[in-house]
Coordinates of N, CA and C in Angstrom, one line a residue:
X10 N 0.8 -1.2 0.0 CA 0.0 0.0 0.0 C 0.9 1.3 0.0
X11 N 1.8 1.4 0.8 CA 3.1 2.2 0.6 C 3.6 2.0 -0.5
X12 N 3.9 1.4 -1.0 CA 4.6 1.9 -2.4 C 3.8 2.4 -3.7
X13 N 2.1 1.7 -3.5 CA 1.5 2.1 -4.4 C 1.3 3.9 -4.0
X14 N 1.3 4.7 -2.9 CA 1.0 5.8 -3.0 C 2.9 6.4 -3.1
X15 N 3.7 5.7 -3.1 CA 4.8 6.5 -3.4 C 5.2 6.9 -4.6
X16 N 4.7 5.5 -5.6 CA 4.2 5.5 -7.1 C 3.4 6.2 -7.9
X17 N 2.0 6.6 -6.7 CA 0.9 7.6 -7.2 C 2.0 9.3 -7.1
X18 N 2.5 9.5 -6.0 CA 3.0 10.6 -5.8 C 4.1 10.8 -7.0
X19 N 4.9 10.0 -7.2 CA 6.0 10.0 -8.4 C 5.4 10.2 -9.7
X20 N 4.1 9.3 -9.8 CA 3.5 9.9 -11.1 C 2.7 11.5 -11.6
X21 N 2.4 11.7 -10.1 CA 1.6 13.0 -9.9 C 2.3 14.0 -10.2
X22 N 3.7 13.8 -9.7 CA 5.0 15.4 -9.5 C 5.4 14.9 -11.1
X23 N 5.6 13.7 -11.9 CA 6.3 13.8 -13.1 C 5.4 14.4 -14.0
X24 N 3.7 14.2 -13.9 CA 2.9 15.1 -14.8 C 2.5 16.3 -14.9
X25 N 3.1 16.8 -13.3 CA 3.0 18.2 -13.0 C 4.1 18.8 -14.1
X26 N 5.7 18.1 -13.9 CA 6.5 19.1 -14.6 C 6.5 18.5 -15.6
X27 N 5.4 17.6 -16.5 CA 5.2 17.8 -18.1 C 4.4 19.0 -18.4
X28 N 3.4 19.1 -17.3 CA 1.9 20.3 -17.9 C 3.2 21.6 -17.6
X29 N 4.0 22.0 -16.4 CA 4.7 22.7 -16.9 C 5.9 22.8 -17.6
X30 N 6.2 22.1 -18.4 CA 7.4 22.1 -19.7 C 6.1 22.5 -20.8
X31 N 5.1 22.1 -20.8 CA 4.0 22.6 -21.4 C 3.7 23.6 -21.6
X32 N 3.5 24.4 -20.4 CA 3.2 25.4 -20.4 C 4.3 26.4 -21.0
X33 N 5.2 25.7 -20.3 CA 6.5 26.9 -20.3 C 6.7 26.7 -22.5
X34 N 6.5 25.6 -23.4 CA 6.4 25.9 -24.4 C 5.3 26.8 -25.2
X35 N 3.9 26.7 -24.6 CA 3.1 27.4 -25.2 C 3.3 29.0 -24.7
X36 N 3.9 28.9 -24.1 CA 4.2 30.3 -23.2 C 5.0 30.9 -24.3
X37 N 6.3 30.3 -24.5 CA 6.8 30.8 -25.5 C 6.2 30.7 -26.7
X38 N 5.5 30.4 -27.7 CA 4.6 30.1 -28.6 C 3.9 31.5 -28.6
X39 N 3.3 31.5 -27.3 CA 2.3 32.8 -27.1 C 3.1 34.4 -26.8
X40 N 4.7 34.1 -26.7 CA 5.2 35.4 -26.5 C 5.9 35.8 -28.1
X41 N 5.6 34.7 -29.1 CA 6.3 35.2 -30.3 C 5.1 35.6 -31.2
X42 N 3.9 35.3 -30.7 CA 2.4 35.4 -31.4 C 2.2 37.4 -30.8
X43 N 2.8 37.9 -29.9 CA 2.7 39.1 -29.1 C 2.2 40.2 -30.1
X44 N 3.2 40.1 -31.2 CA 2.9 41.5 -32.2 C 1.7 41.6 -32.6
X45 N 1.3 40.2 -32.9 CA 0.0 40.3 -33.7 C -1.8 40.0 -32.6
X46 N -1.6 40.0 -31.6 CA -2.9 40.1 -30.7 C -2.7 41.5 -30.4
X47 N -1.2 42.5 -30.7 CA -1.2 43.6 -30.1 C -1.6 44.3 -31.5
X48 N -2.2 43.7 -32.3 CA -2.4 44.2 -33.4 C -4.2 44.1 -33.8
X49 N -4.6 43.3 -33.0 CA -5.7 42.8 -33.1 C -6.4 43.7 -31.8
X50 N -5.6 43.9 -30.6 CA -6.1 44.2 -29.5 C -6.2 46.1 -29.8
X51 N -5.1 46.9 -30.6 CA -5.4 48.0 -30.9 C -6.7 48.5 -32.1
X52 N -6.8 47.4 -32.8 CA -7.8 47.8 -33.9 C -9.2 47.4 -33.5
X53 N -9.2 46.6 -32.4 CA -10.8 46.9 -31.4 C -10.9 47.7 -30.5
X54 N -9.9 48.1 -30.2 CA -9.9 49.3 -29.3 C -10.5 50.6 -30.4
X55 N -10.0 50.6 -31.4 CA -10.1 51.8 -32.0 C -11.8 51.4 -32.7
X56 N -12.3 50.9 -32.3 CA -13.2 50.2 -33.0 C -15.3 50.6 -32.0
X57 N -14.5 50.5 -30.8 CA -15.4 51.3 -29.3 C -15.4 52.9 -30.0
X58 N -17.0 52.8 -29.6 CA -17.5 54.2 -30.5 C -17.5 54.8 -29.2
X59 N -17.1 56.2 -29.0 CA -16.9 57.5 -28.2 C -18.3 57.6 -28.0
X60 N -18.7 58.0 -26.4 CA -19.7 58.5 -26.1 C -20.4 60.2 -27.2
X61 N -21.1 60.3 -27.6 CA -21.8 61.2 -28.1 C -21.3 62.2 -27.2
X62 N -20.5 63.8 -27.8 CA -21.1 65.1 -27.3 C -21.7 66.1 -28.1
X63 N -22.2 67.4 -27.3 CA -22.7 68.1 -28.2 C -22.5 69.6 -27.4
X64 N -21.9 70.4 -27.9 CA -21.2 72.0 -27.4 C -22.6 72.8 -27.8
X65 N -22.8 74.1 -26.9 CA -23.4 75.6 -27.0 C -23.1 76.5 -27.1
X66 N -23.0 77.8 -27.8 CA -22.5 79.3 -27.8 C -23.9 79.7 -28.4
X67 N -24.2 80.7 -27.5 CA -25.3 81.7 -27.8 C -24.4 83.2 -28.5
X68 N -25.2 83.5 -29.4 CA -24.4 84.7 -30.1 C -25.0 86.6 -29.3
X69 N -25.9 85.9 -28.0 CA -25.8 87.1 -27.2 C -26.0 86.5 -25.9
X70 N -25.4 87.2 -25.1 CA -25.8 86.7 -23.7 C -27.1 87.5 -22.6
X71 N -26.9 88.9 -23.8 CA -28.2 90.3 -23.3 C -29.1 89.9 -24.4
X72 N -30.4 89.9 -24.4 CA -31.2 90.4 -25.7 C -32.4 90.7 -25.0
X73 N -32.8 91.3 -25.5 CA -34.3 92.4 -25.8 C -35.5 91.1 -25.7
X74 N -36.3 91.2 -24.8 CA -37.7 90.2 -24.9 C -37.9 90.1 -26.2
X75 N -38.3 88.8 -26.9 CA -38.7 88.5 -27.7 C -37.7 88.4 -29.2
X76 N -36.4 88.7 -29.1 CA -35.6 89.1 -29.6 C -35.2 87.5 -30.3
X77 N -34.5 87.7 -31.0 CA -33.9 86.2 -31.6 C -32.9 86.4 -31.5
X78 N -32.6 84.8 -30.6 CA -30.8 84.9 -29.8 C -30.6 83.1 -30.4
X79 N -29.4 83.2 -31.1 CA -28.7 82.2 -31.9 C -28.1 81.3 -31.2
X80 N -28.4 79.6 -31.4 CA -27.6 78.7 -30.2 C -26.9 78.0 -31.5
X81 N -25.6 77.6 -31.5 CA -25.1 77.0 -32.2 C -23.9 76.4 -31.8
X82 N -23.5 75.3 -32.1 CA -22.6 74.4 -31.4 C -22.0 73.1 -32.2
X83 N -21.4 72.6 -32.0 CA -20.7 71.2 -32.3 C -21.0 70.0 -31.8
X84 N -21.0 68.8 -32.7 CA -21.6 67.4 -32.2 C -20.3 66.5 -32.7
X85 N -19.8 65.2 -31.6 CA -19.4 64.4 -32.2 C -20.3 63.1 -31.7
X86 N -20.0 62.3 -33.0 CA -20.7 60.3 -32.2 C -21.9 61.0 -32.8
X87 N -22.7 62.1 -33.1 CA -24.3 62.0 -33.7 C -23.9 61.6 -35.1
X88 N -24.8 60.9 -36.0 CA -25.4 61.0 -37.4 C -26.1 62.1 -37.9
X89 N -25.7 62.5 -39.4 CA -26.3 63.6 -39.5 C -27.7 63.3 -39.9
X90 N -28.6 64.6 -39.5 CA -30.0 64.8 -39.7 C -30.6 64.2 -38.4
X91 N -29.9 64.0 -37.2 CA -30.1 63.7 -35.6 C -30.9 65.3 -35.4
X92 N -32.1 64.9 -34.9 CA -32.7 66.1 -34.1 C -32.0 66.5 -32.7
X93 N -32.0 67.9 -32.8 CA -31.1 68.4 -31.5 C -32.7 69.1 -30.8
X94 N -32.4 69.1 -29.8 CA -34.0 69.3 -29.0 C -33.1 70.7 -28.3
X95 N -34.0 71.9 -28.2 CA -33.5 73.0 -27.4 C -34.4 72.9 -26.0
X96 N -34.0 72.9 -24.5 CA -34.2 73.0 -23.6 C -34.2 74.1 -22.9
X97 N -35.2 74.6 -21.8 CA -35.2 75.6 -21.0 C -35.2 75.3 -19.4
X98 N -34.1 75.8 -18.6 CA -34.3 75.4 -17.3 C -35.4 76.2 -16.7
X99 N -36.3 75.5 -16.2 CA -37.6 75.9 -15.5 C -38.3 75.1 -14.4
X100 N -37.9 76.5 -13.0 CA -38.2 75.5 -11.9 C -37.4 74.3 -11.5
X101 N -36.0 74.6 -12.0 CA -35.0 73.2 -11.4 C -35.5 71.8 -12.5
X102 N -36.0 72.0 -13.5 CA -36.3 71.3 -14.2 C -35.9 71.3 -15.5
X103 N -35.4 70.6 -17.1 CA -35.3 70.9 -18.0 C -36.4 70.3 -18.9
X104 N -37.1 71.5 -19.4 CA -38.1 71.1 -20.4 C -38.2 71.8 -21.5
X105 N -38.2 71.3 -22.1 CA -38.2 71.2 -23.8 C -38.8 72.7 -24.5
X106 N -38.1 73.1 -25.4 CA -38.2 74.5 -25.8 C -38.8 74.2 -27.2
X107 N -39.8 74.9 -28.0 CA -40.6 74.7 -29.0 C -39.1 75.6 -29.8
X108 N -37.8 74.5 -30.4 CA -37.2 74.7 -31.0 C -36.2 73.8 -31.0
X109 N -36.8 73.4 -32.1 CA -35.3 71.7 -32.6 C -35.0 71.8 -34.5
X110 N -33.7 71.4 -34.4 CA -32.7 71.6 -35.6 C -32.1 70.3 -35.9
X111 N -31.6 70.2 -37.2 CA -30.7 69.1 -37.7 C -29.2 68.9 -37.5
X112 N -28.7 68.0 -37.2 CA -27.0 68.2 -37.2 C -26.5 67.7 -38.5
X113 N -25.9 69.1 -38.9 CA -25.7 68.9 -40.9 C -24.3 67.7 -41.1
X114 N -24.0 68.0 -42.1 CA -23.2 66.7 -42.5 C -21.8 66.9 -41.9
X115 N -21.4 68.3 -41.4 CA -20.3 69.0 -40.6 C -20.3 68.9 -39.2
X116 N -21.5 67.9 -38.6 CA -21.6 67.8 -37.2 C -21.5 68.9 -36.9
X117 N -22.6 69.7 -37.0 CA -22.8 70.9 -36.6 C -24.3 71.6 -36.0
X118 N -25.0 72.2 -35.6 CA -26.0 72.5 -35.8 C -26.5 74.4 -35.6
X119 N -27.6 74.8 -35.9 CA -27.7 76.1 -35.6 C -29.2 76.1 -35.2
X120 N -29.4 77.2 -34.3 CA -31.1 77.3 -34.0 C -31.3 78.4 -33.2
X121 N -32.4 78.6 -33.4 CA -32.6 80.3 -32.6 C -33.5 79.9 -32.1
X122 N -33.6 80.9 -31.0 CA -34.8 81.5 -29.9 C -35.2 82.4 -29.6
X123 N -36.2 82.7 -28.9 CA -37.3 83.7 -28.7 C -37.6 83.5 -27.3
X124 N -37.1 84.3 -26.4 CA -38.2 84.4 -25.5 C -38.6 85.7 -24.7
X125 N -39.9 85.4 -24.0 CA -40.4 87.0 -23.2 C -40.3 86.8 -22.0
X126 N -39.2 85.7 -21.5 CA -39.4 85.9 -20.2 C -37.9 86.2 -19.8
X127 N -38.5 87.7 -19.1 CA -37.4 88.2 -18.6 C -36.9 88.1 -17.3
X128 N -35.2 87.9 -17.4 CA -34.3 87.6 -16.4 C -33.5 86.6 -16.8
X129 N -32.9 85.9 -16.2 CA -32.1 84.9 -17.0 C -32.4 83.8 -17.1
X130 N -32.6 83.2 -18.5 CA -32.9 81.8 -19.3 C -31.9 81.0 -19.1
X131 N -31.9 80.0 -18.9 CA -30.7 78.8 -18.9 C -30.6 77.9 -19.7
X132 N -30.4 77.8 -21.1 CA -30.7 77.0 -22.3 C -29.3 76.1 -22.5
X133 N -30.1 74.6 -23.1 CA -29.3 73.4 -23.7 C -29.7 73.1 -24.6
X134 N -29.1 71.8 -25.3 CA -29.3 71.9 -26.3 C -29.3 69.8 -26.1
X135 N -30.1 69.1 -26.8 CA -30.0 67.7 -26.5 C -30.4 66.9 -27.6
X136 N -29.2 66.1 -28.1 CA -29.6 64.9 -29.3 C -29.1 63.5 -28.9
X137 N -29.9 63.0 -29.3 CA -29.8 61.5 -28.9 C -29.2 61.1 -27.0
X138 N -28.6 60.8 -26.8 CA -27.8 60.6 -25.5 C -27.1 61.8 -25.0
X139 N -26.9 62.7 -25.6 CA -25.8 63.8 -25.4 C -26.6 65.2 -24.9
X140 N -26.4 66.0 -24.2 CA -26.7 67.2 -23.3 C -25.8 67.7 -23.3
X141 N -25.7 69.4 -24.2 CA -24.9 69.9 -23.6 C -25.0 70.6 -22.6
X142 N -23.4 71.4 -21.7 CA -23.9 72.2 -20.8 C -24.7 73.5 -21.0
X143 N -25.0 74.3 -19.9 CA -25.8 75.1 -19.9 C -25.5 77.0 -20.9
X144 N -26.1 77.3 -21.3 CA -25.8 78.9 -21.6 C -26.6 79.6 -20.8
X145 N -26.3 80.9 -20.7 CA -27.6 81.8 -20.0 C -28.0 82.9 -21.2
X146 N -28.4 83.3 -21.2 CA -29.1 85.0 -21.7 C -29.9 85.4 -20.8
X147 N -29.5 86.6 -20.7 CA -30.1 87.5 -19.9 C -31.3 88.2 -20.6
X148 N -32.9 88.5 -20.5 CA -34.2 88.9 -21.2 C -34.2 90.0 -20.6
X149 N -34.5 91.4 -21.2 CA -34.4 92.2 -20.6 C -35.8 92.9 -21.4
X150 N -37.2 93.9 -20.6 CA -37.7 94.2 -21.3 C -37.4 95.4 -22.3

């Protein structure tokens, strides 16, 4: 019974250092294959699409109640002809401004506004997943 487990143990430790002579060859195998998963691993990387953004500049920051004040901005990650939705902060809330535009083939967009409420407006601008941050104008009567 002793020698059969000294025999199990001898066979155990000799298969160990085959799986690692094994290892240690696929190892090498796998470190001359290197260039080419680092070739494979960069061009999926580049492959993950960028979160969507989308920029604001208003072309006044004062305007006259009822005045037309220009929002216009930059988009990346949208398709063009993506509706950009114009927002008004109201009451700690963002709700939707009766004015939305196309993002042209330059990832770009432009859109104007109107409003009569005087004091300061806090406008965004929103397409697909993307929000930009905020602008103000100030409404003055």
């Amino acid at each position: 019974m002793r020698i059969q487990l000294v025999r199990r143990s001898a066979a155990a430790v000799a298969g160990v250092a085959l799986a690692v002579g094994a290892i240690g060859v696929a190892g090498a195998l796998q470190a001359s294959a290197t260039p080419d998963t680092t070739r494979i691993t960069a061009a999926a990387a580049g492959s993950v699409a960028a979160a969507p953004t989308i920029s604001i500049k208003s072309d006044h920051t004062t305007a006259k109640a009822w005045a037309k004040v220009s929002l216009t901005g930059k988009t990346t990650g949208l398709a063009r002809n993506t509706t950009v939705q114009v927002q008004r902060l109201e009451s700690g809330k963002w709700v939707n401004f009766p004015a939305t535009t196309k993002v042209t083939s330059a990832s770009t967009y432009s859109v104007w506004v109107k409003s009569g409420r005087v004091g300061v407006n806090k406008f965004r601008v929103v397409a697909g997943k993307a929000a930009s941050a905020a602008v103000s104008v100030t409404i003055t009567k």
